CSV table of C-alpha atoms and ligand atoms in Angstrom, one decimal:
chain,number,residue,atom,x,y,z
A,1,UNK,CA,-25.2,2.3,17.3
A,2,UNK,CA,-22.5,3.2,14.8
A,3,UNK,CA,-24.2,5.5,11.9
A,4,UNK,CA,-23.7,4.4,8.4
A,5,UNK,CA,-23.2,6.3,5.7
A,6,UNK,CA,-22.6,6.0,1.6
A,7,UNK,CA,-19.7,6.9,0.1
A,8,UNK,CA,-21.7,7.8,-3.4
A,9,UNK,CA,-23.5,10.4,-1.2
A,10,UNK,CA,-21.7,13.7,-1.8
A,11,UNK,CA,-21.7,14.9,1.9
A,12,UNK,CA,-20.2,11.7,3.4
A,13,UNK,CA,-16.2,12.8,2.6
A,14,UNK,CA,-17.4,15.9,4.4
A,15,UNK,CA,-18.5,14.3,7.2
A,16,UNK,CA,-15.5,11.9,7.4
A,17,UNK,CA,-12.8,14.2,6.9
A,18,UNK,CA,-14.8,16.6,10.2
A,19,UNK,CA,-14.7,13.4,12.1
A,20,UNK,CA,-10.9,12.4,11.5
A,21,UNK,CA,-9.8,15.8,12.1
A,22,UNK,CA,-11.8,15.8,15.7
A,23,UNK,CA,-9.5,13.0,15.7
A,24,UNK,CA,-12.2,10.3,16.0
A,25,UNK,CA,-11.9,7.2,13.9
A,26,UNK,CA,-13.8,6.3,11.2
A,27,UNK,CA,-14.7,2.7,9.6
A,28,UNK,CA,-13.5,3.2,5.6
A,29,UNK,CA,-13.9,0.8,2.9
A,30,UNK,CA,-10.7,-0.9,1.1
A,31,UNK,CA,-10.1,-3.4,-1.7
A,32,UNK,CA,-9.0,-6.0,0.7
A,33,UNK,CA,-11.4,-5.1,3.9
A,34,UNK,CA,-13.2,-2.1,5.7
A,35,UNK,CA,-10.2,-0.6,7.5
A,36,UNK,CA,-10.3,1.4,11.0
A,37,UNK,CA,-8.8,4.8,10.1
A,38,UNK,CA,-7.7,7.1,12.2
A,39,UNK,CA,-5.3,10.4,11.9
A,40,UNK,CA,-1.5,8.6,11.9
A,41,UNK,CA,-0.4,11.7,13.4
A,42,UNK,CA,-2.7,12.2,16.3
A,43,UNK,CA,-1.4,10.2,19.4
A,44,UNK,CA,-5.4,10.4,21.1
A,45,UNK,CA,-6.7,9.7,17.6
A,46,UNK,CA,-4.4,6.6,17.2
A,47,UNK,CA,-5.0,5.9,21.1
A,48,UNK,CA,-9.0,5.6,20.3
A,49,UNK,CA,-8.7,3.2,17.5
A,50,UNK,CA,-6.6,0.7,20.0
A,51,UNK,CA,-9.7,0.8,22.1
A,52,UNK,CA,-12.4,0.2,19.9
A,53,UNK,CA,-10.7,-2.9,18.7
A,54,UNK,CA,-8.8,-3.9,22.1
A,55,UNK,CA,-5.8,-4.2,20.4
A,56,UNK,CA,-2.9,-5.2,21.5
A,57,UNK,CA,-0.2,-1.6,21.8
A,58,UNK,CA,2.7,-3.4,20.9
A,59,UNK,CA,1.1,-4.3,17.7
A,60,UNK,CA,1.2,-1.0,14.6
A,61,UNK,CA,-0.6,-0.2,12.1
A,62,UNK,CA,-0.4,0.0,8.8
A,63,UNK,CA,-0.1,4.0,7.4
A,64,UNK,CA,-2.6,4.2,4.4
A,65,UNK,CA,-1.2,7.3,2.3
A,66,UNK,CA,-2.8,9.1,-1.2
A,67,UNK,CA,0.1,8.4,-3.3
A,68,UNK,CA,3.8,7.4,-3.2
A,69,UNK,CA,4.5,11.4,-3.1
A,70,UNK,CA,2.8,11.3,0.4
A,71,UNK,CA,4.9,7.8,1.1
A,72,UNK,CA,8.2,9.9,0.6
A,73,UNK,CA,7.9,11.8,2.7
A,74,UNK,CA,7.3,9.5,6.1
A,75,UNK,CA,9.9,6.6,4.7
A,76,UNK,CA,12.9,5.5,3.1
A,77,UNK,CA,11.9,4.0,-0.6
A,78,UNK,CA,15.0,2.0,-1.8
A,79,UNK,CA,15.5,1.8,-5.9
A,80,UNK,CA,13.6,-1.7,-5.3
A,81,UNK,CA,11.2,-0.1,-2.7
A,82,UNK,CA,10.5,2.3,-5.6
A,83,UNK,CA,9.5,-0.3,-8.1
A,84,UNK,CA,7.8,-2.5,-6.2
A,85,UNK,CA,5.5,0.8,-4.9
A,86,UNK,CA,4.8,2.1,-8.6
A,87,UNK,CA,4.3,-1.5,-9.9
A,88,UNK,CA,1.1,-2.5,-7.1
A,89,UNK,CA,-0.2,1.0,-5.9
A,90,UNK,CA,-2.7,1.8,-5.4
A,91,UNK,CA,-3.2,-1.8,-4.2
A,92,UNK,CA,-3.4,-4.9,-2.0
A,93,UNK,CA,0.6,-4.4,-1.0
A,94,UNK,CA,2.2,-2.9,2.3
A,95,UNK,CA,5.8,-2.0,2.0
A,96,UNK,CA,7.7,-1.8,5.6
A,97,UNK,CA,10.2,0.6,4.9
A,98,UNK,CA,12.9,2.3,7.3
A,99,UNK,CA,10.8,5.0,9.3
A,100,UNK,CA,11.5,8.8,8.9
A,101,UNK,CA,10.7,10.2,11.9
A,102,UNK,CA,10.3,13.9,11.1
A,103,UNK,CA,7.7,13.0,8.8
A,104,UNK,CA,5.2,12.9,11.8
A,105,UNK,CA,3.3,9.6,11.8
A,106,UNK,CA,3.1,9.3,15.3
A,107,UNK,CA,5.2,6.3,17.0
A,108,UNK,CA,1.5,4.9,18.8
A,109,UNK,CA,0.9,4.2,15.1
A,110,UNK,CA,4.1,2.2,14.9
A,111,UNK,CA,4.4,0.9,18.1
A,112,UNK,CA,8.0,2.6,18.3
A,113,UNK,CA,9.3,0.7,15.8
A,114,UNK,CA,12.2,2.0,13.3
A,115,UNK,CA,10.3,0.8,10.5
A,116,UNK,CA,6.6,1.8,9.0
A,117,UNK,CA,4.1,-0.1,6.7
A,118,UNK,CA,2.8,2.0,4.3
A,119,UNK,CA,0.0,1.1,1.5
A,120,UNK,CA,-1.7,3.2,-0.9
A,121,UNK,CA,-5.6,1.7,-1.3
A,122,UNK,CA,-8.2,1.5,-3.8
A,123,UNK,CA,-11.2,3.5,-4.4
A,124,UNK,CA,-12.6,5.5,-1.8
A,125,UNK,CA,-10.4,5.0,1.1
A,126,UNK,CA,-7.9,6.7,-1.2
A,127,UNK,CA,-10.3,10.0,-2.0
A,128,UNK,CA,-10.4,10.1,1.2
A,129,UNK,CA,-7.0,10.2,2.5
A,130,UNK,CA,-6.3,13.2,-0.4
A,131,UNK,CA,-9.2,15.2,1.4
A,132,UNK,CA,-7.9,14.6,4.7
A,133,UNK,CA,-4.5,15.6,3.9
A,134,UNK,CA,-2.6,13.2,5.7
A,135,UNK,CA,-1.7,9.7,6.2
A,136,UNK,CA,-4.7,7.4,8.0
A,137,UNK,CA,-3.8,4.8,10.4
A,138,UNK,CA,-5.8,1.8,9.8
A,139,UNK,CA,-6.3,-1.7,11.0
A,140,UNK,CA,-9.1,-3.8,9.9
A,141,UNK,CA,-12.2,-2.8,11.6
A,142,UNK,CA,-12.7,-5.4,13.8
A,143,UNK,CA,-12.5,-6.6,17.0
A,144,UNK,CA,-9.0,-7.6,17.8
A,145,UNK,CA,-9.0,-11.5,17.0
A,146,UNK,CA,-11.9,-11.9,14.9
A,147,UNK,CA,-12.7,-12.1,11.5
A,148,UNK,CA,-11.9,-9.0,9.2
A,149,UNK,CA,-15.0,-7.4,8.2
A,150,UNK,CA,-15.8,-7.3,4.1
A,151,UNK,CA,-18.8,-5.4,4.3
A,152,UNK,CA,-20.3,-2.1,6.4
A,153,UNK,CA,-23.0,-4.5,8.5
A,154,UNK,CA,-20.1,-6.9,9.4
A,155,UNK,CA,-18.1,-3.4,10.8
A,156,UNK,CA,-21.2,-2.1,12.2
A,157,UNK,CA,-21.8,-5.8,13.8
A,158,UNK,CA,-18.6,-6.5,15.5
A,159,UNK,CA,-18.2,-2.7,16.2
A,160,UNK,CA,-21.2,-1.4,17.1
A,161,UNK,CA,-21.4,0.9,19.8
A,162,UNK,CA,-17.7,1.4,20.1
A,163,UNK,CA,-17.3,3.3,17.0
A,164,UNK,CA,-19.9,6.1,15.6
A,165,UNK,CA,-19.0,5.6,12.1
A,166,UNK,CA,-19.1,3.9,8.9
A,167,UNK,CA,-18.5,4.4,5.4
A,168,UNK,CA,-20.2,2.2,2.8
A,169,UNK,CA,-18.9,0.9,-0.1
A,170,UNK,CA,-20.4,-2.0,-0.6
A,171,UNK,CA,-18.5,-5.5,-0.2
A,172,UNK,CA,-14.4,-5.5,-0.9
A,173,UNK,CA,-13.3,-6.5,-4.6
A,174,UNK,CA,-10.2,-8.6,-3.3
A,175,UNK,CA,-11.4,-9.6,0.3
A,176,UNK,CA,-8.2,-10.7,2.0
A,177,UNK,CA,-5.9,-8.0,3.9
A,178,UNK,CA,-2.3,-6.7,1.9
A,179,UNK,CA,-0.1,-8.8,1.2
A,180,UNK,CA,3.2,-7.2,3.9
A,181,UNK,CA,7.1,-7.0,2.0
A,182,UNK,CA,9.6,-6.4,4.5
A,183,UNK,CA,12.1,-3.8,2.3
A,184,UNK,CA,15.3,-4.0,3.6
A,185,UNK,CA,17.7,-2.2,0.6
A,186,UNK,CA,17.3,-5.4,-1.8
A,187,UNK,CA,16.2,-8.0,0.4
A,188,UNK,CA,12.4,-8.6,0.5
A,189,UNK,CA,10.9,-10.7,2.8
A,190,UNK,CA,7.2,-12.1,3.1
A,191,UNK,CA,5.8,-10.9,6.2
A,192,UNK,CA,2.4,-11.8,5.5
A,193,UNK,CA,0.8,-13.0,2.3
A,194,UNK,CA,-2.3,-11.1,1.1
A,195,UNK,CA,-4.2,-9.7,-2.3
A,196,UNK,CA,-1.1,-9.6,-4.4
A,197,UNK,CA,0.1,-13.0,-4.9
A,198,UNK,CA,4.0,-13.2,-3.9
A,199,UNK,CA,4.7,-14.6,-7.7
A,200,UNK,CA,3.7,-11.3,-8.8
A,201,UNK,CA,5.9,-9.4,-6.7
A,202,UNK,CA,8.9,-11.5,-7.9
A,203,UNK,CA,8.2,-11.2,-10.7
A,204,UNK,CA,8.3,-7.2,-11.1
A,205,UNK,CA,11.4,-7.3,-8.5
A,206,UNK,CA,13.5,-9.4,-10.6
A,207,UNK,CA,14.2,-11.3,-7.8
A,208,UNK,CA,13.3,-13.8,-4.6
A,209,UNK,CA,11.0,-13.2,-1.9
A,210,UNK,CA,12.2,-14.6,1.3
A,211,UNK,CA,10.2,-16.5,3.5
A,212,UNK,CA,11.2,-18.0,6.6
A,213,UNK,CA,12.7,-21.3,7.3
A,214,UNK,CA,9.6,-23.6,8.2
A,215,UNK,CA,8.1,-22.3,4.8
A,216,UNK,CA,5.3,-20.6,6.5
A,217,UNK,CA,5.6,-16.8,7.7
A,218,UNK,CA,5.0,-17.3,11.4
A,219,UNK,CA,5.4,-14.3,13.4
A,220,UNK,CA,7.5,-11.9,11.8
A,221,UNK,CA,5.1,-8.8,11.8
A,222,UNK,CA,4.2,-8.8,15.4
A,223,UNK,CA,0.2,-9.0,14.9
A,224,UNK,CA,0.8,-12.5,13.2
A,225,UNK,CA,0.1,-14.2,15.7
A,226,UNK,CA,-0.9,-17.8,15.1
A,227,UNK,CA,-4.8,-18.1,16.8
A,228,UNK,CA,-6.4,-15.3,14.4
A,229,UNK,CA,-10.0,-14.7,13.1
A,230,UNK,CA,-10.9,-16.7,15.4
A,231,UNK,CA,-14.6,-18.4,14.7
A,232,UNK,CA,-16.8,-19.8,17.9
A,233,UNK,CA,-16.5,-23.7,15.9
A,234,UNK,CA,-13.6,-25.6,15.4
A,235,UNK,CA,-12.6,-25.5,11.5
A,236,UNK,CA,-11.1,-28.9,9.9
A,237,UNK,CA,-9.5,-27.9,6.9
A,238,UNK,CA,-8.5,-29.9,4.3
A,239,UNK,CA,-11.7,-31.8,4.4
A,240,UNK,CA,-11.7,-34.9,2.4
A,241,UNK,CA,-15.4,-35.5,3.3
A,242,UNK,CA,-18.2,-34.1,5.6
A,243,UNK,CA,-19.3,-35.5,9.3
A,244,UNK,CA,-22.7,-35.0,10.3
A,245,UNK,CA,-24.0,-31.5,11.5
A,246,UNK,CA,-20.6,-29.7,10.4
A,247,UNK,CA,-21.0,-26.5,7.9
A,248,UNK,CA,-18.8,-26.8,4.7
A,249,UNK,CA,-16.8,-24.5,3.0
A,250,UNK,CA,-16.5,-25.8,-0.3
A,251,UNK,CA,-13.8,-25.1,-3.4
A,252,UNK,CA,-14.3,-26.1,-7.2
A,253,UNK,CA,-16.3,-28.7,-8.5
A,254,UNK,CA,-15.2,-32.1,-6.8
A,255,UNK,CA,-18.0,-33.4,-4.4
A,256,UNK,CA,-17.1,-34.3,-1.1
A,257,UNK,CA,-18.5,-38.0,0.4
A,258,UNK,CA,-21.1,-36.9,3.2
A,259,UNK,CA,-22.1,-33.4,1.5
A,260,UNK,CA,-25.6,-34.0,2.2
A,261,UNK,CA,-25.0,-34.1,5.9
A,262,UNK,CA,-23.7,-30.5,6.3
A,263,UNK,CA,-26.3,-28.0,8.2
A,264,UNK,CA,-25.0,-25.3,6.0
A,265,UNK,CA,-22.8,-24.7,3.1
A,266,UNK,CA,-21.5,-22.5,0.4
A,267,UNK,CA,-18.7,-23.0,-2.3
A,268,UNK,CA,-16.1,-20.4,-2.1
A,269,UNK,CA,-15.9,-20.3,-6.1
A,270,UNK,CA,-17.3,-23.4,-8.0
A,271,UNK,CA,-15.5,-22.9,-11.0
A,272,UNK,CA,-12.2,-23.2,-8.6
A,273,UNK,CA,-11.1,-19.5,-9.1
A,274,UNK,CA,-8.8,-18.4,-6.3
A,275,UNK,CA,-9.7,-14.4,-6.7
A,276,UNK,CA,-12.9,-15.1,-6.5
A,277,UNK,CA,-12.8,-17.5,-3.4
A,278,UNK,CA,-10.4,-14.7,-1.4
A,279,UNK,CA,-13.5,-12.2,-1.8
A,280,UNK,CA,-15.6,-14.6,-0.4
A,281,UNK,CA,-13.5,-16.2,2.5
A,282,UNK,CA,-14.7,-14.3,5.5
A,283,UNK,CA,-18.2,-13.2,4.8
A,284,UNK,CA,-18.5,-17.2,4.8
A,285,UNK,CA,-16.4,-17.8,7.5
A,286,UNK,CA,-18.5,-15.5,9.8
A,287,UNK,CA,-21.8,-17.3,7.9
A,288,UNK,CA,-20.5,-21.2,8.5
A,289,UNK,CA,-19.9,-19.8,12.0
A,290,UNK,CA,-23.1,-19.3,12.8
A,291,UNK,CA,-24.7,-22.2,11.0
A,292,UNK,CA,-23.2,-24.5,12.9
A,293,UNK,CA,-22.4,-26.8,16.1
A,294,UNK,CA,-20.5,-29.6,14.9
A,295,UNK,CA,-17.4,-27.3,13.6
A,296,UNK,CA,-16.8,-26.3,9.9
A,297,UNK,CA,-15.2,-28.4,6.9
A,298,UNK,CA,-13.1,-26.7,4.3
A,299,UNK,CA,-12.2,-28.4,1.1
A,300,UNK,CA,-8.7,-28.6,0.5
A,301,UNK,CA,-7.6,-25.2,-1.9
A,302,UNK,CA,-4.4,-25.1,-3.8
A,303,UNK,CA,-1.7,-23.4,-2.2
A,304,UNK,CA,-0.3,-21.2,-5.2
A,305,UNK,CA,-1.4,-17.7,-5.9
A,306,UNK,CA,-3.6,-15.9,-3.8
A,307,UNK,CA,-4.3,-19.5,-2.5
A,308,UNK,CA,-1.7,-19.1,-0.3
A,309,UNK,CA,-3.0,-15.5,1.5
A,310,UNK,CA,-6.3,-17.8,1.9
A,311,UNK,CA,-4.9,-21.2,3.5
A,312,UNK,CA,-2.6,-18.7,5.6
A,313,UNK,CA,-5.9,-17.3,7.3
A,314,UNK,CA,-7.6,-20.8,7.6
A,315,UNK,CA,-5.1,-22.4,9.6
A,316,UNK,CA,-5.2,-18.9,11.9
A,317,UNK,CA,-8.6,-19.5,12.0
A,318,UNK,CA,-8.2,-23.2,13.1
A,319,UNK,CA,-5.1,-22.6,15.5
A,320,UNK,CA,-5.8,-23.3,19.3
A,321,UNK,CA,-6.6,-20.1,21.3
A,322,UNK,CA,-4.1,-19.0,22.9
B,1,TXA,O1,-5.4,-4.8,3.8
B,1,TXA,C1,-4.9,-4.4,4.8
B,1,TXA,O2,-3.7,-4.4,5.1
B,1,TXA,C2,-5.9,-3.9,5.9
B,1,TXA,C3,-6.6,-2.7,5.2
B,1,TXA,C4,-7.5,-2.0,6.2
B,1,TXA,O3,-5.6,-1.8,4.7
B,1,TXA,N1,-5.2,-3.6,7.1
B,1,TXA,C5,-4.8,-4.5,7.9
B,1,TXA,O4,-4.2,-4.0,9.1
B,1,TXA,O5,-4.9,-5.7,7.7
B,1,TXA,P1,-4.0,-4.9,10.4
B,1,TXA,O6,-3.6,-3.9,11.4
B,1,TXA,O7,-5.1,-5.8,10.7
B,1,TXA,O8,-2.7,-5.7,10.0
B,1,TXA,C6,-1.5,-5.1,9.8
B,1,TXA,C7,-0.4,-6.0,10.1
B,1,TXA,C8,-0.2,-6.4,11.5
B,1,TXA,O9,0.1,-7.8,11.6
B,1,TXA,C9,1.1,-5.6,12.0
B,1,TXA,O10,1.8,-6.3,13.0
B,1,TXA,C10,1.8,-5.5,10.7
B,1,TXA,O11,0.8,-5.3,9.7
B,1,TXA,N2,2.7,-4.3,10.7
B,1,TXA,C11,2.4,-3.0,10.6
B,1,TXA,N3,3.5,-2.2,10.7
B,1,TXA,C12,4.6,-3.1,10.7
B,1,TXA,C13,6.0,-2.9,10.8
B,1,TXA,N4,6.5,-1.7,10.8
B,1,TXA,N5,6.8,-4.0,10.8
B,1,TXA,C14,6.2,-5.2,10.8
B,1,TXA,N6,4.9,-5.5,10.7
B,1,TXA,C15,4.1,-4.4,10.7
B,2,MG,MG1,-6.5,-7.3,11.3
């Protein structure tokens, strides 16, 4: 069983830093989710976090760094790169950037690609990364294909006795993963919507974000795959109404015909706030999963904002298994 630990308690950045340097991974707490950090220089370091989560190995990480100081000097920052990076860090954005390879983030961290995600988190995960000294690699902590844990006992849950680790900060503010900008000298492109809402990053880039042809993002970063967060129950989404014996994810006010038959249910933010619904998605998710055997129901919930980092992980969660 993994052993869990406070992050208020004084010795616990002590103990984490010991363990990362042994080159063992550690479960950390983020803004968006608990990530699965591990050395981003240390090939058996990066090796170990691919097992606890049976990950695919042609799928990289994301490098968590202190500060953009520390981002310099493992990537390329275009003048654009450069804005977008002091405008949202620390934050919920990843910037994949042209790789510098002497900067020695390891290429098991980015699957030997020329390019590397960077982010620079919240919080504790970021006091962390200054203690350790160097960047973390860091998935979210769970298994690979389920639902991204927002709090320690979901990591210590799905986890449990493949990690011996885990850092608890309590439940994550924003509760979807980064928002991922492909940087390519001017040309941004959506690679997976997340915390920031892509109007916002337009917005500070003076400019378009470019999304793929079908409108969606598809699977441009190579962990996108469609079936993701995958429940045990079949999720309808867009639910105009309730069938018997289903849980139901609900969103604003607006009652749905047939609420009364659900076996369980929660609204993701009554008062229809989309920030608010994001740091609920998942712990309800995993909740409506186990509540039910007739499937789950999820209210229909506007695609603008971070609306559209939400209904991007509900149809993953209600693709066919592949
Ligand atoms: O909020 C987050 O981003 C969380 C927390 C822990 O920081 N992390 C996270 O990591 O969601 P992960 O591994 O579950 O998702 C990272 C995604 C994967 O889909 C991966 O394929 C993509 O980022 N990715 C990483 N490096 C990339 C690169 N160089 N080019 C394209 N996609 C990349
Ligand atoms: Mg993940």
């Amino acid at each position: 069983m993994a052993r869990i630990l406070q992050v208020q308690d004084p010795e616990t950045i002590r103990v984490a830093v010991e363990a990362l340097r042994r080159g063992e991974p550690v479960a950390m707490p983020t803004e968006t989710v608990y990530g699965l950090a591990a050395d981003a220089t240390h090939p058996a370091a990066i090796t170990a976090i691919y097992e606890a989560k049976g990950r695919p190995r042609f799928n990289p990480l994301i490098a968590h760094v202190s500060d953009i100081e520390m981002a310099r000097a493992h990537a390329l920052f275009s003048p654009l790169a450069e804005r977008l990076a002091q405008a949202f860090w620390p934050g919920p954005l990843t910037l994949v950037l042209p790789l510098k390879t002497d900067g020695g983030i390891h290429e098991l961290a980015t699957a030997g690609l020329a390019t590397v995600g960077l982010r620079v988190p919240q919080g504790f995960a970021r006091t962390l990364i200054s203690a350790f000294g160097r960047p973390l690699a860091a998935p979210s902590a769970n298994r690979s294909g389920r639902i991204s844990p927002t709090s320690a006992g979901h990591v210590a849950e799905d986890l449990k006795d493949r990690i011996d680790l885990v850092l608890d900060g309590g439940p994550c503010k924003v509760g979807v993963e980064s928002t991922i900008i492909a940087v390519d000298g001017d040309k941004l492109t959506l690679l997976r919507p997340g915390g920031v809402p892509v109007e916002a990053i337009e917005e500070a880039a003076h400019g378009k974000v470019r999304r793929n042809e079908s409108g969606e993002t598809g699977i441009i970063a190579p962990g996108m795959m469609r079936s993701h967060y995958a429940p045990e129950a079949k999720l309808r989404l867009n639910a105009v109404d309730v069938r018997p014996g289903e849980a139901l994810l609900q969103f604003g006010a607006e009652p749905l015909s047939g609420e009364e038959q659900a076996s369980w249910a929660r609204n993701l933010s009554p008062a229809g706030d989309l920030r608010e619904a994001a740091s609920n998605l998942f712990s309800f998710l995993k909740q409506a999963d186990g509540n039910t055997k007739a499937g789950i129901a999820v209210a229909p919930i506007p695609l603008e904002g971070l609306g559209e980092a939400i209904n991007d992980r509900l149809s993953r969660a209600a693709a066919p298994r592949d």
